[in-house]
XYZ file of C-alpha atoms in Angstrom:
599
model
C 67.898 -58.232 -3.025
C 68.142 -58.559 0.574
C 69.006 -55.299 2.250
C 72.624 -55.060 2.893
C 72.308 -54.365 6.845
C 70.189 -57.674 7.538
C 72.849 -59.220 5.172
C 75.716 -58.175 7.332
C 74.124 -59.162 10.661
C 72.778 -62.087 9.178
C 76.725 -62.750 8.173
C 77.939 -62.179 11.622
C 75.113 -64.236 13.236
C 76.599 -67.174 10.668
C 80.469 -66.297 11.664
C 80.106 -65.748 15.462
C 77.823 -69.351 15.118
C 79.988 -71.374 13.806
C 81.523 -73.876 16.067
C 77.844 -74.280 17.804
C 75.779 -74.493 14.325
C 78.548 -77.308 13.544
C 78.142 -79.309 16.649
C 74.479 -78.932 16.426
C 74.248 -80.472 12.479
C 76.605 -83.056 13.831
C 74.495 -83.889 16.027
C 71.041 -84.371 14.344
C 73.322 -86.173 11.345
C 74.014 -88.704 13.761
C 71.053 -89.006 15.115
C 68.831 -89.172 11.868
C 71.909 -91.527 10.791
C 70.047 -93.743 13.619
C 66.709 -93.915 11.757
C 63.751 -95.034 13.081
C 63.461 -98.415 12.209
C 61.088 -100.037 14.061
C 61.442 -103.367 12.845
C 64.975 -103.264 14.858
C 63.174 -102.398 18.253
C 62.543 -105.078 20.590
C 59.021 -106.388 19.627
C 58.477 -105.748 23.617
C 59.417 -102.552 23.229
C 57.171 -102.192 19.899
C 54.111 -103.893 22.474
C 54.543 -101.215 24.730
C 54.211 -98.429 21.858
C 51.186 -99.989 19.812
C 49.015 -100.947 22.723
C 46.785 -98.584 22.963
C 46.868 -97.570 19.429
C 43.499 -99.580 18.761
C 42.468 -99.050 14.779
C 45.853 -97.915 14.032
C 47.680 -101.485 15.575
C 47.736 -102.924 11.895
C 49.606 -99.706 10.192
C 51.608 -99.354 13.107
C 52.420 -103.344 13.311
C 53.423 -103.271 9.695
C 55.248 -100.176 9.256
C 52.599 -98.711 6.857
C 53.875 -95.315 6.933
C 55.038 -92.652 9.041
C 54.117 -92.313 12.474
C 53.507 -88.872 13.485
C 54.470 -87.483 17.296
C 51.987 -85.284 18.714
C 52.953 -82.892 21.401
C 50.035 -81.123 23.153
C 50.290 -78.437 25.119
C 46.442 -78.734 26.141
C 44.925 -77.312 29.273
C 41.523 -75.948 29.801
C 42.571 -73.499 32.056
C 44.197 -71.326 29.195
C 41.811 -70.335 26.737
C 43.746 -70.140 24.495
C 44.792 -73.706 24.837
C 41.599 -74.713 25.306
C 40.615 -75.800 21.595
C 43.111 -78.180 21.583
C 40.772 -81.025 23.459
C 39.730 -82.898 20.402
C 42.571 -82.173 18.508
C 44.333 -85.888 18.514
C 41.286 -87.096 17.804
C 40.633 -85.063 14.571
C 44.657 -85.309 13.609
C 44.696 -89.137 13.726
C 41.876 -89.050 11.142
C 43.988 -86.609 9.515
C 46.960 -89.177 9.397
C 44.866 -92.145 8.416
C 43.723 -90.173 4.738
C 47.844 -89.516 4.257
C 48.513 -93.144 5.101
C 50.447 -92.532 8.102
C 49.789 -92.856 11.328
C 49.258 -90.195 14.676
C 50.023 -90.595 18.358
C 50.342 -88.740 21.238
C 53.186 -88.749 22.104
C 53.462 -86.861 25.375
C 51.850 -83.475 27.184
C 54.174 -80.165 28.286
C 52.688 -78.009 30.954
C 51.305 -74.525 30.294
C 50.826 -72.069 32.559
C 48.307 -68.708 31.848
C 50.865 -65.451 32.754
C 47.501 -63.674 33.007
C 46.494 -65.944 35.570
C 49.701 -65.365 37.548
C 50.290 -61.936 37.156
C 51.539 -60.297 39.861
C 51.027 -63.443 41.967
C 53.889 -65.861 43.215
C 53.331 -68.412 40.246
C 54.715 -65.698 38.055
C 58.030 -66.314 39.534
C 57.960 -70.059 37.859
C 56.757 -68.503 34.354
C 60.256 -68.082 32.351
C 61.437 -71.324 33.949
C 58.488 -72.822 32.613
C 59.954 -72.866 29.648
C 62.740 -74.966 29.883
C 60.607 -77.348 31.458
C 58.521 -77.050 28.407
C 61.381 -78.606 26.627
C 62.474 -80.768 28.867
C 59.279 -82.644 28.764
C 58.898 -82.551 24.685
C 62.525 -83.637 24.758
C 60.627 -86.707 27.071
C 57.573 -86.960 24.591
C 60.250 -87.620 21.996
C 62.535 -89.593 23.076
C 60.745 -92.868 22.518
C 62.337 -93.180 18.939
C 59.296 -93.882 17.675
C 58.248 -91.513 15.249
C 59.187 -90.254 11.956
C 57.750 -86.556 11.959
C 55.995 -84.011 14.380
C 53.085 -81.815 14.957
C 53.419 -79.272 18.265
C 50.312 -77.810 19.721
C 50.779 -74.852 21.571
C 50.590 -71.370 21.205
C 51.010 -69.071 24.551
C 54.102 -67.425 26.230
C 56.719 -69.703 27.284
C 55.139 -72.797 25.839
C 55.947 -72.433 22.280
C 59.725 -71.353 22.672
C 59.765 -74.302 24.822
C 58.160 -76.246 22.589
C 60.686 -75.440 19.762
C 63.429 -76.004 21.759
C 62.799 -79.181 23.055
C 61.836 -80.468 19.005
C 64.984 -78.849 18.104
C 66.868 -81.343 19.843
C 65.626 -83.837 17.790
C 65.944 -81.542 14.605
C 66.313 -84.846 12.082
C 62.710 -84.972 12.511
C 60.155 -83.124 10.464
C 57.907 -80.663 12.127
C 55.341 -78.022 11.848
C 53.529 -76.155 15.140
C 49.588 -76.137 14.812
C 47.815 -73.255 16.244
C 43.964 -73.168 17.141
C 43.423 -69.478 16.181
C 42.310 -66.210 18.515
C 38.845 -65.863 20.457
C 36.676 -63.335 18.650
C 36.925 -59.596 19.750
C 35.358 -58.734 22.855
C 35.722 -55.260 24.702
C 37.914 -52.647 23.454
C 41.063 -52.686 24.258
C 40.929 -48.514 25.007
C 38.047 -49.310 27.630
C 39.686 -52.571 29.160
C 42.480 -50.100 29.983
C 40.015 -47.240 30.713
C 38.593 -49.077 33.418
C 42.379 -50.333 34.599
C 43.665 -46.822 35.443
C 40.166 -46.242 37.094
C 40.730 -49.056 39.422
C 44.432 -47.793 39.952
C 43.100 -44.627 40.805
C 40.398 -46.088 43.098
C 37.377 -45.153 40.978
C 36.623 -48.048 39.835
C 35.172 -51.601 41.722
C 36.931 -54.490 41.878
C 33.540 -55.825 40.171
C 33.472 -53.377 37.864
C 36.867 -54.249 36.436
C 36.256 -58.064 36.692
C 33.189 -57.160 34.417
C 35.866 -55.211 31.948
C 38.271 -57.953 31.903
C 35.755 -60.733 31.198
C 34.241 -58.747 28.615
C 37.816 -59.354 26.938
C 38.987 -62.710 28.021
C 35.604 -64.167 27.175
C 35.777 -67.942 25.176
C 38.630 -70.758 23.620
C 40.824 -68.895 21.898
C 44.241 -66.828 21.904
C 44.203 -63.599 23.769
C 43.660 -60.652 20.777
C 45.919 -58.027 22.127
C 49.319 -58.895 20.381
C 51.415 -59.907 23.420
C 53.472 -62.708 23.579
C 51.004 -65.695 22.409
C 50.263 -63.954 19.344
C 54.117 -62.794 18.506
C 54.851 -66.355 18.891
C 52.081 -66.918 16.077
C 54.037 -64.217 14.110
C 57.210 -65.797 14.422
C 56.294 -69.289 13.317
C 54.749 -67.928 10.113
C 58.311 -65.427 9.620
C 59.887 -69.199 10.234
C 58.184 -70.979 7.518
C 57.132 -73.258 10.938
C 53.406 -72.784 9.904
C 51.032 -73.848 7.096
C 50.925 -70.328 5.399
C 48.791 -67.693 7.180
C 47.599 -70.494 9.946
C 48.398 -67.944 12.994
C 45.266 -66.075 12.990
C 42.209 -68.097 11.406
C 39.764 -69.024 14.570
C 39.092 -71.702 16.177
C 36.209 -74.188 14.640
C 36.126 -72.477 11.377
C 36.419 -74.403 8.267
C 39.285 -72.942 7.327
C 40.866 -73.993 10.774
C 40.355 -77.336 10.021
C 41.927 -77.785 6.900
C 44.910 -75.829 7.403
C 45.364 -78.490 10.455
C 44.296 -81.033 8.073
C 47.402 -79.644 5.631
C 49.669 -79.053 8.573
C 49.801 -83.469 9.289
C 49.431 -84.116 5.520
C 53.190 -82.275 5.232
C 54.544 -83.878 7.914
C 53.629 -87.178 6.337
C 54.842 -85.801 2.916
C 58.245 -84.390 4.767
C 58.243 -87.723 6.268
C 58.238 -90.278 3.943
C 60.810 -87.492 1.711
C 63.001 -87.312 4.798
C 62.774 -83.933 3.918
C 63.250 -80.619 5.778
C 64.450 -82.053 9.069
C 63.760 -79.413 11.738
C 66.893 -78.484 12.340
C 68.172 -77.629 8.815
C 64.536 -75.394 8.576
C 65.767 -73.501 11.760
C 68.949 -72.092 10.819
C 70.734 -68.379 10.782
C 68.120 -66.889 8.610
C 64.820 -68.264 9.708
C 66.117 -66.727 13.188
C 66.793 -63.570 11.864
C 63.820 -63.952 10.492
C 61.948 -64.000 13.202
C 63.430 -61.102 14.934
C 63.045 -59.377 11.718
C 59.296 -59.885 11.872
C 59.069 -58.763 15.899
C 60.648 -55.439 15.025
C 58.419 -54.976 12.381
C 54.986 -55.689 13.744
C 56.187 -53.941 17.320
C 56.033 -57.714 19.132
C 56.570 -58.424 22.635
C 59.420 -58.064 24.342
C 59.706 -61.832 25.881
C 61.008 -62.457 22.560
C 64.120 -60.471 23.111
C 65.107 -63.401 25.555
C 63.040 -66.569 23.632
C 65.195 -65.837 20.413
C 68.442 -66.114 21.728
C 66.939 -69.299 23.923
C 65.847 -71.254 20.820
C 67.973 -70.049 18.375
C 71.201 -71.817 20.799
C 69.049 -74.969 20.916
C 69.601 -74.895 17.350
C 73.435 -73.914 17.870
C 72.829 -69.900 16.542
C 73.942 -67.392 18.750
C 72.388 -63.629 18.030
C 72.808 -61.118 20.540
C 70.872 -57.476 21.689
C 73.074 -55.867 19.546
C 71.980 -57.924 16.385
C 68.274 -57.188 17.161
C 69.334 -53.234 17.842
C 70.924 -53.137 14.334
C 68.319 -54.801 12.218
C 66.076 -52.554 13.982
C 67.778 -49.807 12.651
C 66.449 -50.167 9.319
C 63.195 -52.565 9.748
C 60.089 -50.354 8.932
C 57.493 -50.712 11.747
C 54.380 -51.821 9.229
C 52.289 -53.112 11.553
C 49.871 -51.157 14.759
C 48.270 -53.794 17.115
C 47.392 -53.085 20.213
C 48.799 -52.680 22.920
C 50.620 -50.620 19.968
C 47.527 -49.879 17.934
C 43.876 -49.603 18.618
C 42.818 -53.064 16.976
C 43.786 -56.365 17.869
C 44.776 -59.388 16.364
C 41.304 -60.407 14.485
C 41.398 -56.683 12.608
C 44.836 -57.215 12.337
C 43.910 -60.376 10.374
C 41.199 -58.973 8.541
C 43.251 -56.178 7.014
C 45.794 -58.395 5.496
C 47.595 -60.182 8.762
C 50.904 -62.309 8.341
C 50.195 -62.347 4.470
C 50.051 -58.918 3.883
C 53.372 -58.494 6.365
C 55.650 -61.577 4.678
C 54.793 -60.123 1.481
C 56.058 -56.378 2.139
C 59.116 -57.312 3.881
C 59.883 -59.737 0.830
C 59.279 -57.367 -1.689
C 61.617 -54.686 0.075
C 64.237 -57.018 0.895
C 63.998 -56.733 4.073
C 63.526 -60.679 5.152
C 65.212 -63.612 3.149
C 63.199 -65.461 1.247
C 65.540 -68.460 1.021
C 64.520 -69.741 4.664
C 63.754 -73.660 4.062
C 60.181 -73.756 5.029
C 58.499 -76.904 6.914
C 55.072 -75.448 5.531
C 55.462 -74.640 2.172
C 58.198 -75.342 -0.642
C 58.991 -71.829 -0.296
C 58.553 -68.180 1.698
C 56.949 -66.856 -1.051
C 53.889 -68.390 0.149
C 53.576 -67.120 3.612
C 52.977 -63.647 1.352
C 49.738 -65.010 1.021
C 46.327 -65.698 2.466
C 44.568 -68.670 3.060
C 41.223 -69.070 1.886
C 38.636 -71.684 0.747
C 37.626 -72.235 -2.717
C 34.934 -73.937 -3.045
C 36.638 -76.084 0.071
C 39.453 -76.687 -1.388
C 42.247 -75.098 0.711
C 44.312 -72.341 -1.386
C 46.410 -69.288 -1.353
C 45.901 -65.662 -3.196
C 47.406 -62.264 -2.569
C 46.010 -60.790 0.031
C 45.977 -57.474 -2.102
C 46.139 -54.131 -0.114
C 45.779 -53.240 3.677
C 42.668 -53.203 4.696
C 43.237 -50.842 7.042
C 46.132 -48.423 6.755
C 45.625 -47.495 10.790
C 46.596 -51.189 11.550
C 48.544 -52.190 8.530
C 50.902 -50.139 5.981
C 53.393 -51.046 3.374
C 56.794 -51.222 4.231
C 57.612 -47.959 1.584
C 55.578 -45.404 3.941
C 55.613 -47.553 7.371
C 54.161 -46.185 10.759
C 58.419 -45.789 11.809
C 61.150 -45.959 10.082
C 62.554 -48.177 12.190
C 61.786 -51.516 14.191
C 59.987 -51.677 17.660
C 62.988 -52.567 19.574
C 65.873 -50.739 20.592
C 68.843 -51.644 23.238
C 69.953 -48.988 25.911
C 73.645 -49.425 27.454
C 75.628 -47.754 30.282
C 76.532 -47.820 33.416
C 73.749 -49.386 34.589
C 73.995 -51.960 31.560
C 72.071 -53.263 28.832
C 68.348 -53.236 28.636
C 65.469 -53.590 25.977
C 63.677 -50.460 25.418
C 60.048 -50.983 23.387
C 59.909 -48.326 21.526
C 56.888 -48.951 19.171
C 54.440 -48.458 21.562
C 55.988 -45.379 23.261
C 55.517 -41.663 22.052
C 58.407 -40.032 20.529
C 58.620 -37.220 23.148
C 59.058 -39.655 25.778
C 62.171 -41.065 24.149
C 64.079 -39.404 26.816
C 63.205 -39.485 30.657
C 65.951 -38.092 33.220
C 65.200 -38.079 36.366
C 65.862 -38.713 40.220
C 65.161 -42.211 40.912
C 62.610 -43.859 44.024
C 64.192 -47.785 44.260
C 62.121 -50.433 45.145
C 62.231 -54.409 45.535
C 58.864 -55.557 44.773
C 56.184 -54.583 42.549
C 53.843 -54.270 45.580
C 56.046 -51.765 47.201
C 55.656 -49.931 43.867
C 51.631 -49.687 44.410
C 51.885 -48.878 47.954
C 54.070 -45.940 47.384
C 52.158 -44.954 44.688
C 48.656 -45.048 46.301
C 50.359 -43.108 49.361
C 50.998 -40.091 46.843
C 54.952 -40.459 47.276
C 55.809 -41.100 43.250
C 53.539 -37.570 41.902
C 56.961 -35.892 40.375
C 58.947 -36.740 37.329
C 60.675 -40.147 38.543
C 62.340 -43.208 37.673
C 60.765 -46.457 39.180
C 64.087 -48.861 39.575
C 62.779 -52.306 40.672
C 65.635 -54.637 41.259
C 66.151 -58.690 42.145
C 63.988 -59.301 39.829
C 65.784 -61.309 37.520
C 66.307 -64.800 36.628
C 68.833 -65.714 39.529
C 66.973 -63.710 41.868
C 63.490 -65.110 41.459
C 62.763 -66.133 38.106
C 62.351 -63.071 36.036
C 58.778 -62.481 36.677
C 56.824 -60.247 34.439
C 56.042 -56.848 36.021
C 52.755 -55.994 34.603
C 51.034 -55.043 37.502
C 53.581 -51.750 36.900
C 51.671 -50.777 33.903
C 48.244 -48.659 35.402
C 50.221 -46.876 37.835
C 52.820 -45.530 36.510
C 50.419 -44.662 33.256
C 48.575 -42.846 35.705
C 51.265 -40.816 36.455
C 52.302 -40.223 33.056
C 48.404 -39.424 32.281
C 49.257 -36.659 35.325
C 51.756 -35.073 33.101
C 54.836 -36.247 34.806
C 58.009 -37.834 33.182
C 58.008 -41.230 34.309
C 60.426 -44.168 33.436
C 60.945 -47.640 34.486
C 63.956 -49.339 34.684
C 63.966 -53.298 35.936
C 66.081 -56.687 35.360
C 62.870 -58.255 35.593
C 59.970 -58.460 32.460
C 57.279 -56.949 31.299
C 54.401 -58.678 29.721
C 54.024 -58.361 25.917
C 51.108 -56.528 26.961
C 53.476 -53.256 27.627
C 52.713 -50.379 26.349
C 53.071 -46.602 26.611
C 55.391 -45.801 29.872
C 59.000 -45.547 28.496
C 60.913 -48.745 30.215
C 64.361 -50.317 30.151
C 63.518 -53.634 30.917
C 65.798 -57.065 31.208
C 68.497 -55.008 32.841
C 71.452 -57.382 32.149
C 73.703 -57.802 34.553
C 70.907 -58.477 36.942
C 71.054 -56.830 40.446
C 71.206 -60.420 42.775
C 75.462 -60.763 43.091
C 76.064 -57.059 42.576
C 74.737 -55.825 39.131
C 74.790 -51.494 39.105
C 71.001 -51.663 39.801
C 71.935 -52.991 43.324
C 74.209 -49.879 43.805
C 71.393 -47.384 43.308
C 69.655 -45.645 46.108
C 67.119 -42.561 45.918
C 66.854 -39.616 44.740
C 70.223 -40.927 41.924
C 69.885 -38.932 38.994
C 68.933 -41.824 36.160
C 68.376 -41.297 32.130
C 66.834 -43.511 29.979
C 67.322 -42.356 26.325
C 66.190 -44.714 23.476
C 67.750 -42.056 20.832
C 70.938 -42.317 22.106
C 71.018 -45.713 23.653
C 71.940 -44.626 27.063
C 70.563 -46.056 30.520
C 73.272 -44.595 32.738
C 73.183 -42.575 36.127
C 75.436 -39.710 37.321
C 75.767 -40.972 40.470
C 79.360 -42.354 41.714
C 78.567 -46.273 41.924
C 82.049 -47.048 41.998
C 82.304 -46.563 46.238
C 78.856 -48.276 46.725
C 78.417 -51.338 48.546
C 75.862 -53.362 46.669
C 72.420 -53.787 48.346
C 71.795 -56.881 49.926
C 70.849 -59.507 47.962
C 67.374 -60.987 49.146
C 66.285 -64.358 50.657
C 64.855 -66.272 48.237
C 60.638 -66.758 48.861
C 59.080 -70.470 49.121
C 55.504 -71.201 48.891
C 53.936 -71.535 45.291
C 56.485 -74.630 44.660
C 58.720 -71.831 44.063
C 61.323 -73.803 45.848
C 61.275 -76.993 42.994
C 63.419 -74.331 41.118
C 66.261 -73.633 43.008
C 67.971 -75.191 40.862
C 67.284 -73.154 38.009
C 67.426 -69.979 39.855
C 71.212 -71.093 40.721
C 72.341 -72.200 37.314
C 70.238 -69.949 34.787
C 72.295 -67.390 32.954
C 71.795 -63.829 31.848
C 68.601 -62.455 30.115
C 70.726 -61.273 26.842
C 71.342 -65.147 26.585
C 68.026 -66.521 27.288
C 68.056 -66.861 30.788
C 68.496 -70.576 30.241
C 69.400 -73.055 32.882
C 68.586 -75.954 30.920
C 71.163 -74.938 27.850
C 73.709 -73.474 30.350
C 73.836 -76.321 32.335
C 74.049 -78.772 28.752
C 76.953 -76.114 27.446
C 74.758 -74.980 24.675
């Protein structure tokens, strides 16, 4: 029995969706209606496509079976991308023993937001996304494939990645991750060593040392940001082979739940079964905010969801999240929220252990139409070998109830989200990794433009009172919603100094947030006049997460609005002018692509 509160928002997601969900199923009717039959293609055409197919020219010549799209995402710049290298190599073999075939069928980029943070890449990051999809909307437009795999794991890349596959939802399709690096330094001494180097008492070499000690080999990053809520997602989606997210890269394990993962495409395939687009629907989204809230995910996600759940014609909202927060049980402590990362957070029970409490409470549906399994039951399960033979089993009780707990005596009572509204306007407010008795920060404000201003003030001694950091055009029209995470040691300095201390932005913060209270996404966004660009310092600001407020006292209603800036070149930050101009609001998605399309 589903509890009734999801049920109801679940309801009004369906409702308020209904003229977009219809155009969208209209759509992918029409185009599986198409079919990909490639004996009707040009034989030119078919020339082009089997060319350099080598050993699989015959099957592909003859129609033997399906032909599988790969989508890669590979770099070897991002470790966690890195495992991918041999990948279509090993999933063409794959193919072959299913009788179908595997190509690949075109490469997204994917850019490291640890790399750029707090550099001027970061300011092409979000709109990476959309380019994401536009280029697997490119890899799959050659109509000649039957099903799809999509490699990718990090940030931006997978919501673009789902996007993009969504518009081509006929098609079958399961995402293939390569798994987490092993554990390296502890996360409380990587951000020891952080606020020493904020503070100035620690090297520069000294903290490279720290941060290398973490980010260390292939693999995803282990803190549970936004890679590794993407992981999360995917299994809440039923977009996975069960319990695939967290299993490392190499094992034996990995390689025959990516051995399952193109043996059920082929099977979806040849069934024309589970098209994509019928698998993502109003409850595998809800879903997959469902799951955010209750493993305390990253906040990204409160602008991915809404950006691939309209690619799929849905439409949920800040409010929706807010509500089925209200009654989602936090079950799940992973740092930056917890003191273990994502490999203890694996070996205590991981996505099995999570599926299978919020199924038994009814507090996720259960009749999501899974690409990975026949059903979600499944997903409340581990992986394991026997005798090398891939299988499932109960992954019995948390292994450790400091990372994991059931959903009847939970860490919260409620999710990890929350929305704060007033007359400054809406904003995201993390609460699961932020104590209780900082809930509730009033204070005057100190404004600022830039992150970098924010240091310099901060190193000059001029933010040590209780005070709320406001730091405006930073949103998607403005410069591309960068993340902010440079913010984070400073101002948990000051916290650390006993002061209240808030931050309030229209820009992001990495999933990697953590303990200082922020209101982040601030929707409208200050570029054109939003109420952040009416602030000035020394305003009296409150940001209240009990009550849902992000307000000021001040009078904004005489204020001229600040200046809105020039925008900044250099960093090919002018290629995106165009999305700058035409992207739309954060609580949306901060989509240019699907504004632009009408979606």
């Amino acid at each position: 029995m589903t509890h009734p509160t999801i049920t109801t928002v679940t309801q009004r997601i369906i409702e308020r969706s209904k003229p977009t969900r219809e155009a969208y199923l209209a759509l992918i009717e029409r185009e599986g209606g198409k079919a990909q039959d490639r004996t009707m293609v040009s034989c030119s055409n078919l020339a082009h496509a089997f060319a350099g197919a080598e050993q699989d020219q015959e099957a592909l010549k003859t129609n033997a079976g399906p032909n599988i799209a790969v989508v890669s995402a590979y770099n070897d710049m991002l470790s966690a991308h890195a495992p991918y290298y041999r990948y279509p190599e090993r999933l063409k073999v794959y193919a072959r023993e299913a009788g179908a075939t595997a190509q690949v069928a075109g490469g997204t980029p994917a850019m490291c937001d640890g790399v750029t943070q707090g550099e001027a890449g970061m300011e092409l990051s979000l709109f990476s996304r959309d380019t994401i999809a536009q280029a697997t909307g490119i890899a799959l437009s050659h109509a000649m494939y039957d099903g799809m795999v999509l490699l990718g794991i990090c940030d931006k890349i997978v919501p673009g990645l789902l996007m993009g596959a969504l518009r081509f939802g006929h098609l079958p399709a399961l995402f293939v991750p390569s798994g987490p690096m092993p554990s390296g330094v502890s996360n409380k001494e990587k951000q020891r060593v952080r606020q020493l180097y904020a503070e100035g008492k620690a090297s520069r070499a000294e903290l490279l040392d720290s941060e290398l000690g973490s980010y260390h080999s292939p693999g995803t990053c282990t803190f549970f940001g936004t890679a590794n809520s993407n992981q999360m997602m995917m299994e809440m989606m039923g977009l996975h082979i069960p319990g695939a997210a967290f299993v490392r890269p190499g094992s034996k394990l990995r390689q025959q739940l990516d051995r399952a993962a193109i043996h059920r495409v082929t099977e979806l395939a040849r069934a024309k079964a589970r098209p994509l687009g019928h698998c993502v629907d109003e409850k595998a989204v809800v879903n997959a905010a469902i799951g955010l809230l209750a493993t305390g995910g990253s906040t990204n996600h409160a602008i991915h969801i809404p950006a691939f759940a309209r690619a799929a014609g849905v439409v949920i909202d800040w409010s929706d999240l807010a509500e089925l927060s209200s009654v989602v049980p936090l079950v799940a402590r992973v740092y930056p929220n917890g003191s273990g990362d994502v490999n203890h957070f694996h070996e205590a029970g991981g996505m099995g252990y999570v599926i299978r409490e919020l199924l038994s409470a009814g507090l996720a549906h259960a009749d999501v139409l899974a690409s990975g399994a026949d059903d979600m039951a499944t997903y409340g399960e581990e992986p394991w070998l026997d005798d090398e033979t891939l299988a499932w089993r109960d992954p019995g009780p948390s292994g450790d109830t400091e990372m994991l707990r059931p959903a009847t005596e939970p860490f919260l009572p409620d999710g990890g989200m929350r929305l704060v509204a007033g007359n400054l306007g809406r904003a995201c407010f993390k609460s699961s990794a932020v104590d209780p008795s900082r809930y509730t920060i009033e204070a005057p404000c100190r404004v600022f433009q830039t992150q970098s201003a924010v240091a310099e003030a901060f190193k000059a001694g001029e933010l040590d009172r209780d005070v709320v950091v406001v730091v405006r055009f930073q949103g998607p029209r403005a410069n591309g919603m960068p993340e902010l995470h440079k913010l984070t040691p400073p101002l948990g300095v000051l916290q650390d100094r006993g002061y209240k201390v808030a931050l309030v932005t229209d820009g992001r913060m990495s999933g990697a947030s953590g303990k200082v209270p922020s209101a982040i996404h601030c929707s409208p966004e200050a570029l054109g006049g939003g109420p952040l660009s009416l602030l000035r310092d020394g305003d009296v600001v409150k940001v209240c997460a009990v009550t849902g407020e992000l307000s000021t006292t001040a009078d904004l209603s005489t204020r001229t609005p600040a200046p809105d800036p020039e925008p900044e070149d250099g960093t090919g930050r002018e290629l995106f002018a165009m999305y700058r101009l035409l992207a739309d609001e954060a609580e949306k998605g901060a989509s240019p692509m699907l504004a632009a399309a009408g979606l």
